[in-house]
XYZ file of C-alpha atoms in Angstrom:
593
model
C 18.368 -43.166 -15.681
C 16.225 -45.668 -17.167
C 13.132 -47.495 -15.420
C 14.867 -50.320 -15.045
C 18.344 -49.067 -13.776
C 15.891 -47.416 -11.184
C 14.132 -51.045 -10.611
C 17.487 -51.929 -10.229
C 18.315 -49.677 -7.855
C 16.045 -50.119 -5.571
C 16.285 -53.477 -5.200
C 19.683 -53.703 -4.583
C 18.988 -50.779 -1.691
C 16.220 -52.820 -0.366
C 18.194 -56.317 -0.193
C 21.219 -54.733 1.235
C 18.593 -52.971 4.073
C 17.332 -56.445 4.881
C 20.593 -58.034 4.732
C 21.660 -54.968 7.547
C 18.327 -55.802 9.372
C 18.973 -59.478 9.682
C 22.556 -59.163 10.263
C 22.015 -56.746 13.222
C 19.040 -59.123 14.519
C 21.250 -62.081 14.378
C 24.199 -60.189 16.277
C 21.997 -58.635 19.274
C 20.625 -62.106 19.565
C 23.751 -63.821 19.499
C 25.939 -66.116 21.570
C 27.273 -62.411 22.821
C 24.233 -61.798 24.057
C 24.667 -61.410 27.897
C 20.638 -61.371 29.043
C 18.466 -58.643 29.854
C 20.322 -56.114 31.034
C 18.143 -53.724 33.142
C 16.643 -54.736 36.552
C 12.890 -52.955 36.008
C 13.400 -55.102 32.549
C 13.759 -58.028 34.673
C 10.870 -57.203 37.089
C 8.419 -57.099 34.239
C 9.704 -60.048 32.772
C 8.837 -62.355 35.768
C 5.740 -60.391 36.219
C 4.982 -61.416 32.984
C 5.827 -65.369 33.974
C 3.616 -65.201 36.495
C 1.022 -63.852 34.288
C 1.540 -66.693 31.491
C 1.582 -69.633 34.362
C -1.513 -68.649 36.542
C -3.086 -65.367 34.577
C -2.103 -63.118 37.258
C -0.475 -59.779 37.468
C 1.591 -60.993 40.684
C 5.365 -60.402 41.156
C 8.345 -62.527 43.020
C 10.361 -59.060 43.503
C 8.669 -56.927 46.528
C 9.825 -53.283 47.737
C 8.768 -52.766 51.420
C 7.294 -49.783 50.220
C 4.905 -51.560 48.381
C 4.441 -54.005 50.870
C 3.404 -51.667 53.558
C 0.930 -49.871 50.944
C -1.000 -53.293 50.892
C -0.691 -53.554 54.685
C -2.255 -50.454 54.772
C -5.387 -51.200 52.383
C -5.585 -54.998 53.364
C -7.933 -55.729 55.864
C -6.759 -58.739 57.359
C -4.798 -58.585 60.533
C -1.593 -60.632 59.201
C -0.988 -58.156 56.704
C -1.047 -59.518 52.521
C 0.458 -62.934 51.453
C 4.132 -62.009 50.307
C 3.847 -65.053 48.184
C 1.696 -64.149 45.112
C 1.648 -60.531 46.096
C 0.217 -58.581 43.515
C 2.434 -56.110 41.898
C 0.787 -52.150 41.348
C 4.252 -50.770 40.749
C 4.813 -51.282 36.781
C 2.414 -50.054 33.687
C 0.840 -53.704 33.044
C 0.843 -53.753 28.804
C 4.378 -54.989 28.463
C 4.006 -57.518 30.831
C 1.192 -58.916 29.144
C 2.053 -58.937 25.481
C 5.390 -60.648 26.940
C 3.269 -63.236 28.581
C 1.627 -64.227 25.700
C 4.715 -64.499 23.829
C 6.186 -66.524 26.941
C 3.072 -69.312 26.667
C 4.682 -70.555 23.443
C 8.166 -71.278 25.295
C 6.611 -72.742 28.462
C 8.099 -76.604 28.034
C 7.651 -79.501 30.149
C 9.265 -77.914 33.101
C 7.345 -74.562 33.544
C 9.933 -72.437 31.989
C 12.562 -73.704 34.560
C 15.970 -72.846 33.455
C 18.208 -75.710 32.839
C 21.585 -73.845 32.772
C 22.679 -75.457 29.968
C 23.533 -72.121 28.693
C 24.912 -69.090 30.252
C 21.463 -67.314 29.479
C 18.436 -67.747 30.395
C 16.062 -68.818 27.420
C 13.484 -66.319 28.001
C 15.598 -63.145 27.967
C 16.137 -63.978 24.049
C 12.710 -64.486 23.996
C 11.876 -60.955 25.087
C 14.620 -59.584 23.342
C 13.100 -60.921 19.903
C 10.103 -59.634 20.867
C 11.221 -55.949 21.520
C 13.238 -55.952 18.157
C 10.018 -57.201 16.633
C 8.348 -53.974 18.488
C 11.741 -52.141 16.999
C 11.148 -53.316 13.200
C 7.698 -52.239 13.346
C 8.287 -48.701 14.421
C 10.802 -48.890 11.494
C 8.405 -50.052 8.799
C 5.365 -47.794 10.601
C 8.155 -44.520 10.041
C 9.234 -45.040 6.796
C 5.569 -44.883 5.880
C 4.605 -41.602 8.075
C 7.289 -39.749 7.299
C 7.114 -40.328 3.605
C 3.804 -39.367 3.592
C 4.713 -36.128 5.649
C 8.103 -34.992 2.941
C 8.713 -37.870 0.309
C 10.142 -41.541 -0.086
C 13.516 -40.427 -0.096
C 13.529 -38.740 4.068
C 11.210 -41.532 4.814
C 13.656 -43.916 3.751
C 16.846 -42.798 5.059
C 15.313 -41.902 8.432
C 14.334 -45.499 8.541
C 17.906 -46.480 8.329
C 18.834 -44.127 10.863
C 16.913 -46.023 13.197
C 17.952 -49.179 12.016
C 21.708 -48.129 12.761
C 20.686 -46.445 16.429
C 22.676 -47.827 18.698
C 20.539 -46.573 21.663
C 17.248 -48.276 20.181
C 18.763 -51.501 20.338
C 20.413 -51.533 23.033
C 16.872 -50.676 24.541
C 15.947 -53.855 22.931
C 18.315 -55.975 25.424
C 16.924 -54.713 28.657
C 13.534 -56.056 28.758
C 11.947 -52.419 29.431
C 8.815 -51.625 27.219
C 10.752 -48.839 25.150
C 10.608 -50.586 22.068
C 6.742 -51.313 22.705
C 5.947 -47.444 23.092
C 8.033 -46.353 20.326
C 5.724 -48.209 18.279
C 2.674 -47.013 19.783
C 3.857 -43.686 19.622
C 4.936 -43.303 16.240
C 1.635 -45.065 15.040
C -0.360 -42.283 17.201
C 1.349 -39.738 16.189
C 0.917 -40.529 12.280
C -2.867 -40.584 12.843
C -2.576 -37.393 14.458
C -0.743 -36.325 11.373
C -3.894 -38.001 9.341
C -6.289 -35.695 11.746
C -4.215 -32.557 10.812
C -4.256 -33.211 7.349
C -7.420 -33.814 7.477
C -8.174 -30.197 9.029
C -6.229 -28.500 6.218
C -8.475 -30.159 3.645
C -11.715 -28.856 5.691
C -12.982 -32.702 6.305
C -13.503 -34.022 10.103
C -10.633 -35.369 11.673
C -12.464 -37.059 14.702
C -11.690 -40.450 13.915
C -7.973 -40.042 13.625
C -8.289 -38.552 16.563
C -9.836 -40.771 18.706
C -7.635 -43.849 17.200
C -4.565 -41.893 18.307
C -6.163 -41.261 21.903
C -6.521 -45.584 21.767
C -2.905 -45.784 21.257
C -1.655 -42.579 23.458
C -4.052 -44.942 25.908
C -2.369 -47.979 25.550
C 1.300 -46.245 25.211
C 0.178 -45.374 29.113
C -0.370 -48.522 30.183
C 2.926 -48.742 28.800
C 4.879 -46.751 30.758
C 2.618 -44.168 33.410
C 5.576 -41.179 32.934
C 3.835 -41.485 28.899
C 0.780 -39.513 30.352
C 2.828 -36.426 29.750
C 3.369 -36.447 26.050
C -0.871 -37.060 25.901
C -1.054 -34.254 27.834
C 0.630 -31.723 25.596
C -0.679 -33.330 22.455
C -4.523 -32.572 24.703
C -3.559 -29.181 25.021
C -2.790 -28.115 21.711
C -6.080 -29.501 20.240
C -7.880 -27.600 22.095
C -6.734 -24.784 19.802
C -6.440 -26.504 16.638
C -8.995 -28.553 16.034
C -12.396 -27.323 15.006
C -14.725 -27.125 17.004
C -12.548 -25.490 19.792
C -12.178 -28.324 22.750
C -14.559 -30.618 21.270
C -12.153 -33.426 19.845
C -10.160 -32.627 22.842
C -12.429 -33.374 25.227
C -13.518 -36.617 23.084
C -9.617 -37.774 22.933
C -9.491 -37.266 26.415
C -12.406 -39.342 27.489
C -11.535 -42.250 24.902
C -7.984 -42.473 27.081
C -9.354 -42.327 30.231
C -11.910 -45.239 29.193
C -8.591 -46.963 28.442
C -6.404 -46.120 31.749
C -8.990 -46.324 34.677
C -10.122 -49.827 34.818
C -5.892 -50.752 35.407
C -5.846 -47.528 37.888
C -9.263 -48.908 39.583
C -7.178 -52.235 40.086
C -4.704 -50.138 41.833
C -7.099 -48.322 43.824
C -8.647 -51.665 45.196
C -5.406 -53.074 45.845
C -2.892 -50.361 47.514
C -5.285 -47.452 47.774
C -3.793 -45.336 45.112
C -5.198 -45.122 41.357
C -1.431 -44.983 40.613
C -0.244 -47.683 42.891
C 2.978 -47.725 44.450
C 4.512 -46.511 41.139
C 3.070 -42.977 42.638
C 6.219 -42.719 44.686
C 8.886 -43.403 41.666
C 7.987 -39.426 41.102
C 10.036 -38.259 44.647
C 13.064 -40.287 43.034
C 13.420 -37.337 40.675
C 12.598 -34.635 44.105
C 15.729 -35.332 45.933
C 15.735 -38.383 47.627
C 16.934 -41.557 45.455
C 14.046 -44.400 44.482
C 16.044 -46.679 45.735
C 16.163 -45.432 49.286
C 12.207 -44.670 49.361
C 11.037 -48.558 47.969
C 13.572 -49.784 50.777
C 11.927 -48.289 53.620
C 9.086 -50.468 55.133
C 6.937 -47.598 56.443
C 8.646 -44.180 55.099
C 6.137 -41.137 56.284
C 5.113 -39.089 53.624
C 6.496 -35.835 55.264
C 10.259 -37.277 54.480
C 9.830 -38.326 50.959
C 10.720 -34.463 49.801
C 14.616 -35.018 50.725
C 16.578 -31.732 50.429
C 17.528 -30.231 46.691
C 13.965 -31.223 45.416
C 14.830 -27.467 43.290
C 18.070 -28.091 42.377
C 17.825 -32.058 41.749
C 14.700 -30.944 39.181
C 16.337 -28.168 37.662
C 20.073 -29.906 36.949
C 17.726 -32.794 35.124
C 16.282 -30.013 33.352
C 19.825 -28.731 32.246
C 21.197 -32.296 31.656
C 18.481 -32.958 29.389
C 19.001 -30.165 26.827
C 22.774 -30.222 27.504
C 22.544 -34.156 26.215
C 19.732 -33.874 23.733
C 22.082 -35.066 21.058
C 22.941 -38.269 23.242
C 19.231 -38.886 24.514
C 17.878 -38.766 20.453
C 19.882 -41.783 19.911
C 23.318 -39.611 18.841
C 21.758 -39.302 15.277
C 23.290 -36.270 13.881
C 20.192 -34.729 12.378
C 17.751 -34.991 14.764
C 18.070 -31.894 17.106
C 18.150 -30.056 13.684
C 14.069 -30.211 14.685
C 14.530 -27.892 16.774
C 15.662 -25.281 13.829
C 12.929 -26.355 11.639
C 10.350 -24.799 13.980
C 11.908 -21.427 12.329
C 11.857 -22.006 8.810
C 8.385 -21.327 6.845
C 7.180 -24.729 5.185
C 5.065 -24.177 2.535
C 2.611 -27.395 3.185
C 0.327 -26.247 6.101
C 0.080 -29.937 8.020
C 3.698 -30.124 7.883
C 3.992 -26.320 9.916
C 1.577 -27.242 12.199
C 2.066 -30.855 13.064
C 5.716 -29.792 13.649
C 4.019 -27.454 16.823
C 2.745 -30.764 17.748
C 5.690 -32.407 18.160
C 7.252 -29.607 20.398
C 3.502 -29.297 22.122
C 4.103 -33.049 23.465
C 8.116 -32.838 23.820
C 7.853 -30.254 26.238
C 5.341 -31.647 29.026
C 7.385 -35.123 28.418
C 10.680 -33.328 29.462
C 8.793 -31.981 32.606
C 7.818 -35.343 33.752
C 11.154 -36.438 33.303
C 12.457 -33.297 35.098
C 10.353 -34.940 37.794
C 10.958 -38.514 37.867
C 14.387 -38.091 37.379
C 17.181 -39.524 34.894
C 19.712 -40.817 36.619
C 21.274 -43.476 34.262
C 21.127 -40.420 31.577
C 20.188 -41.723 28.438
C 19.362 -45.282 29.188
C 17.090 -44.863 31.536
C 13.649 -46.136 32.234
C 12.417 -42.984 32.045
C 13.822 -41.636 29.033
C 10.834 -40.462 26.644
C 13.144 -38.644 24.179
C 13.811 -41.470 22.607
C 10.202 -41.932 21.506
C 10.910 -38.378 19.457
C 13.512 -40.046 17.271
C 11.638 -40.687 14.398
C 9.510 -37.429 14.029
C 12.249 -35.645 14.669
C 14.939 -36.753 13.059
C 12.223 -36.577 9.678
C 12.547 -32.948 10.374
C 15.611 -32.941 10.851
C 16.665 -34.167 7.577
C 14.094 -32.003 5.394
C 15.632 -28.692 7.096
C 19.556 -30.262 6.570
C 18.283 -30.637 2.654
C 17.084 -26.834 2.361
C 20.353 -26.198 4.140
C 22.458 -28.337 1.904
C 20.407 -27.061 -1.861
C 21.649 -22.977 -0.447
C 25.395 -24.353 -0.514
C 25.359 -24.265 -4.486
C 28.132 -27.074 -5.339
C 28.885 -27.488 -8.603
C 26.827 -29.037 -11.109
C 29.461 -31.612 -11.959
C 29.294 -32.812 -8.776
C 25.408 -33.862 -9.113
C 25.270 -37.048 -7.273
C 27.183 -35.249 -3.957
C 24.960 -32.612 -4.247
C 21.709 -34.558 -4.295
C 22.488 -36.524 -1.625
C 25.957 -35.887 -0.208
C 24.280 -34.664 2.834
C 22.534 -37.721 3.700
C 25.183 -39.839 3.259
C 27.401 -36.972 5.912
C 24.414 -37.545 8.502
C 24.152 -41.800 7.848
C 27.970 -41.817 8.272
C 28.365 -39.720 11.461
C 25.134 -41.349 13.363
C 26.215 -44.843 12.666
C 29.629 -44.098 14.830
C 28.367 -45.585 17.939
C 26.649 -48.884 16.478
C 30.401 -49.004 15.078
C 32.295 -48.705 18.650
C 29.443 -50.846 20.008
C 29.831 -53.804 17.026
C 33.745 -53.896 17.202
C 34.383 -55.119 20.703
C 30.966 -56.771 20.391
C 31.710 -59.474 17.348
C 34.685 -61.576 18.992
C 31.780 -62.163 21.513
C 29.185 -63.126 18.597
C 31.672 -65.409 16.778
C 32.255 -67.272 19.874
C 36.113 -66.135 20.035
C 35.534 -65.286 23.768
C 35.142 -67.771 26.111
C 31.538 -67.566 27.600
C 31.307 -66.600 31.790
C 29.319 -67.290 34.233
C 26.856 -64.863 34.540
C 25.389 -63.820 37.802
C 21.760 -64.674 36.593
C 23.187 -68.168 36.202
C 24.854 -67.997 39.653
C 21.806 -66.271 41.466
C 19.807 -69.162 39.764
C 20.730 -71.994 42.019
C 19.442 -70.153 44.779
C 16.100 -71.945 44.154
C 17.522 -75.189 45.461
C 18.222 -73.324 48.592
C 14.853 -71.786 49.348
C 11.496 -73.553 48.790
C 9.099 -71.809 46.668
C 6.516 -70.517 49.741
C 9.585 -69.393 51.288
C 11.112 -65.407 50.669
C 14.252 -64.245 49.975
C 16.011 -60.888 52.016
C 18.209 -59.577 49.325
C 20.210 -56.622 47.486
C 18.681 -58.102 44.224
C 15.621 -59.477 44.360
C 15.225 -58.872 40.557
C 17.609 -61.705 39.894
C 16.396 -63.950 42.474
C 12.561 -63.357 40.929
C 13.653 -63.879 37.316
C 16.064 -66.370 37.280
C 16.112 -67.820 41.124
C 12.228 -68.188 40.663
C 11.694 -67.401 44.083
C 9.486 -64.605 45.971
C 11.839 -61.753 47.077
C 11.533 -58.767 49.140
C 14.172 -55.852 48.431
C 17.087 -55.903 51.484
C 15.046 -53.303 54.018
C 17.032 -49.802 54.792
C 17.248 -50.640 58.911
C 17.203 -54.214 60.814
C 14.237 -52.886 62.554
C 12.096 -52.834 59.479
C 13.407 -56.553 58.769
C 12.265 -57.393 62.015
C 8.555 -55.730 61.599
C 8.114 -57.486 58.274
C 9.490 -60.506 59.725
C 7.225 -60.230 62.522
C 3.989 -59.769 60.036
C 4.950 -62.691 58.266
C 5.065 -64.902 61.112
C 1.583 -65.850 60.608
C 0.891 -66.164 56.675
C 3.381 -69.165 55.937
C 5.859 -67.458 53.796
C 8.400 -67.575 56.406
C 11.935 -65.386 55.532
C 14.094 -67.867 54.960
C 16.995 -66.132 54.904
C 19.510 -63.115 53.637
C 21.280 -63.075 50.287
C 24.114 -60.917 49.261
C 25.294 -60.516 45.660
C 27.976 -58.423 43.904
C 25.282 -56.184 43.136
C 26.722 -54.305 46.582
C 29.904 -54.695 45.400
C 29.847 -51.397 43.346
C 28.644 -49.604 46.200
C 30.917 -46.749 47.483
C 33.110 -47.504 51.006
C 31.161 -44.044 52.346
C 27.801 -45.318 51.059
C 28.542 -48.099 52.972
C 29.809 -46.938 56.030
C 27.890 -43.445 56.703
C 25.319 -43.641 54.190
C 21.728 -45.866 53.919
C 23.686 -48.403 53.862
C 25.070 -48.166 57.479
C 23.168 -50.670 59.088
C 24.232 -53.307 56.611
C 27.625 -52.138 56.013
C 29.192 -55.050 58.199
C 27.540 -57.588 55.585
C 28.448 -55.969 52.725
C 32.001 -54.756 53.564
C 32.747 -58.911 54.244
C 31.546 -59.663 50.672
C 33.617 -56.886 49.600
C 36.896 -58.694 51.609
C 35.977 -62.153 50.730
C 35.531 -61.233 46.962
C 39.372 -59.714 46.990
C 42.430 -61.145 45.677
C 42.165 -63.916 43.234
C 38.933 -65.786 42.177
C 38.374 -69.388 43.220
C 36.324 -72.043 42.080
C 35.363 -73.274 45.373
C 35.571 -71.710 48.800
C 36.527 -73.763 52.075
C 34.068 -73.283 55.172
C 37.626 -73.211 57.231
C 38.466 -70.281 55.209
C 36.114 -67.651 55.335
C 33.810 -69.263 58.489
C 36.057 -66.873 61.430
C 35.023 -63.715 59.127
C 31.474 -65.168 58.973
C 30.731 -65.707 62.465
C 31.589 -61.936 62.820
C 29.548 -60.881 59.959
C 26.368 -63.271 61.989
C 27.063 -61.428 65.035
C 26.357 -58.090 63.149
C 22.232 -59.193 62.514
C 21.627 -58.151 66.263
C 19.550 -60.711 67.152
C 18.052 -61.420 63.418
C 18.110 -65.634 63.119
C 19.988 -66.078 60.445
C 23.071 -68.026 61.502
C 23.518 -70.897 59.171
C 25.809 -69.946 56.005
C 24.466 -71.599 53.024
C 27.316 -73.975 51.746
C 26.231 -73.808 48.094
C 25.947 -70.286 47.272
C 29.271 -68.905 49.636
C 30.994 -71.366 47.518
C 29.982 -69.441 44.116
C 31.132 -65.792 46.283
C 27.445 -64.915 47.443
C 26.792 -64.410 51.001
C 23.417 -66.566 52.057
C 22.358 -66.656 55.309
C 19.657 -68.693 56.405
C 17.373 -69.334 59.268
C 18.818 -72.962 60.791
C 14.845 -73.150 62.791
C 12.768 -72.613 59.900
């Protein structure tokens, strides 16, 4: 083939990448698009409003827990302003870069929604911005992992990624994946640089130290992120020359990053790790959920029985689903066979050892924080593996493929036959995902209400020093734009918050019920945490039944309702909210506020 058949050629394989780049952009950011799409993604995104309107790092959405953790390390007698409560649950990075994306889309009206559309302007916004993150990490892997094999893995591992399904669907929840894959990859290929470097006999230090800044920033990311640093620590200290030395440097350059943020925590809740500290005991037994609820939990009942067994069937779902949590790309858990076979390169043997030395501690942490929405959840680190591995995976799939001996007629399927097998069988769930998907995009489906736009007029019904009791105070935060405290476990704690808030002027002014309850089980509801509440929440369940309706009659549902009041033993909210029952949400307010 001629030079310029291969000019050619790579052109037209460039042009059509972009056109598949700009194609997917344009569908993930379409009219389909149905907002952000995870609650923590939500949390950080008002978290970062807050930041861009008064510099900040304050949040609308409170957990009790939280709330009595400030209590606890507040000196004044009433007990921390709810309003403007300062949030030491989430890493702060993502929140910040988001901000300063945000500033450019503030407006006139202080980035108030004008429901003109279904979706809230701003979770485009930091959807663009994650893809952004996800396009970098693209262009960032093509380059490391050419320069670990050749152009040819580097460039069909980027489309890989390009045609993950799981990667951008990570891009519509509003969670900082997309921003730590990119810090990630970038310190890992300057760990690669330091290795190299080693082999050659120069110093590596630098490389070293520039990957600790980004391992340092990728855990202000995300805290669970410490793990992978940890492993990566670890093995240095046997690597590199001098023995512990550019260990011990790495180490001290990411600390110098971390503690000022983990300071701020100590000052304001009394833990270096804030209340995020507790997320851990949602992987030891007892669900997250159920400890951020509870208003003052003792520390002796956080370890809920099956701590063992909840840790250990993790474990097992992890490597049972390792296919599913590396983004179902058919060639990455080939890694794992690599580590056998002899490369001849010696940075590409031992920075392989890496890899597994910082995939190993980051499946313990998740052993211990727990993955309970599998491979979309929060916590899910293997995803940050994608790249490296999957580079692996398809320089061991081409020593596999050249031992087949196919027949030298059949040139072109035997130089690359197998990459086109692995492009074709990872690209089958951004397939399923785009067929339902495009009606959606090309506007052939009529667009619904969504319940961000319904929980959005709530800020008509509650003043903005006033606080919200409800079952999703993400939604009432991020698009009610109102300060919200997570529906307590027990009336009692209600009451005790209540009672501490007497005195600060961010009265409660009342409780909100969503369908967020609705997928609740009937025993969940009835002998479960949700007991004490189970009145409430059954009565949305019976109101919601039967066929929707545009508007709902007080005569109608107000018999039902003065039974459900009754059930808030003595709590003062007694006044149904006309607006928001009318829409199928529950809001009951305090008439004497």
């Amino acid at each position: 083939m001629s030079d310029d058949e291969l000019s050619s050629t790579l052109i037209l394989r460039r042009a059509l990448f972009l056109l598949l780049l700009f194609g997917l952009m344009l569908f993930y950011l379409a009219p389909g698009f149905k907002g952000l799409t995870h609650y923590k993604g939500k949390e950080q995104a008002q978290i970062a409003r807050e930041l861009a309107r008064n510099g900040s790092f304050q949040t609308k959405m409170i957990r009790p827990l939280s709330l009595h953790q400030a209590d606890q390390n507040n000196e004044d007698l009433d007990g921390v302003h709810l309003v403007g409560f300062h949030d030491t649950y989430h890493a702060p990075l993502n929140p910040m870069i988001n901000s300063l994306v945000m500033r450019f889309f503030k407006g006139k009206n202080d980035f108030k929604w004008d429901r003109k559309d279904t979706v809230y302007y701003l979770d485009r916004v930091i959807t663009a911005t994650s893809i952004i993150f996800l396009l970098a990490s693209i262009g960032i892997t093509f380059l490391f992992i050419s320069r670990v094999f050749d152009a040819k893995i580097g460039g069909v591992t980027a489309v890989l990624m390009l045609l993950c399904e799981l990667l951008w669907r990570f891009s519509q929840t509003g969670l900082p994946q997309m921003l730590m894959l990119f810090l990630f990859t970038l310190g890992s290929y300057l760990v690669f640089r330091a290795v190299e470097a080693q082999c050659m006999e120069r110093k590596p230090i630098w490389f070293l130290l520039f990957s600790a800044l980004c391992f340092g920033l990728l855990a202000l990311t995300n805290w669970l992120a410490v793990w992978p640093f940890v492993g990566l620590v670890i093995f240095s200290c046997f690597y590199f020359k001098p023995r512990g030395t550019a260990a011990f440097s790495m180490l001290a350059v990411f600390l110098v990053i971390i503690l000022p943020w983990c300071l701020r925590n100590l000052i304001t809740s009394g833990s270096i790790f804030g209340s995020g500290y507790y997320a851990m005991f949602g992987g030891m037994g007892a669900f997250e959920e159920e400890i951020y609820r509870t208003y003052n939990r003792a520390a002796g009942n956080i370890f809920a029985e099956g701590f063992a067994s909840k840790v250990l069937k993790t474990s097992l779902n992890q490597l049972n689903g390792i296919y599913a949590f590396l983004g179902s790309i058919a060639v990455a858990p080939l890694f794992f066979i690599s580590l056998l076979h002899p490369f001849k390169r010696p940075q590409i043997a031992a920075f392989r050892w890496f890899i597994l030395a910082m995939w190993i501690p980051a499946v313990i942490g998740m052993s211990l924080f727990g993955l309970d929405m599998g491979s979309a959840d929060p916590n899910q680190l293997h995803l940050l593996f994608i790249p490296l591995m999957t580079g692996y995976g398809i320089a061991m799939l081409a020593i596999l493929w050249s031992r087949i001996g196919i027949a030298p007629s059949m040139k072109t399927f035997a130089d690359n036959g197998h990459l086109w097998i692995a492009i074709a069988l990872s690209t089958v769930p951004m397939i399923l995902n785009l067929i339902p998907g495009v009606p959606r995009a090309l506007g052939g489906e009529k667009e619904k209400p969504t319940q961000g736009l319904l929980v959005s007029h709530i800020r008509e019904s509650a003043e903005p020093e006033e606080v919200v009791v409800t079952d999703s105070p993400w939604d009432v935060a991020w698009y009610g734009d109102r300060t919200s405290l997570w529906l307590p476990t027990t009336k009692s704690q209600l009451r005790e918050i209540m009672k501490r808030t007497e005195k600060n002027n961010n009265p409660i002014s009342g409780i909100l019920i969503t369908r967020e309850s609705l997928r609740k089980p009937l025993a969940y509801l009835i002998y479960g945490n949700e007991k004490e509440w189970g009145s409430l929440i059954l009565g949305q369940n019976i109101f919601m039944a039967g066929a929707s309706r545009s508007k709902v009659q007080p005569k109608s549902w107000m018999p039902s309702g003065k039974g459900l009041i009754n059930s808030f033993e003595g709590l003062p909210f007694t006044e149904p909210d006309q607006k928001m029952s009318s829409m199928g949400y529950f809001y009951y307010t305090n008439p004497n506020k």
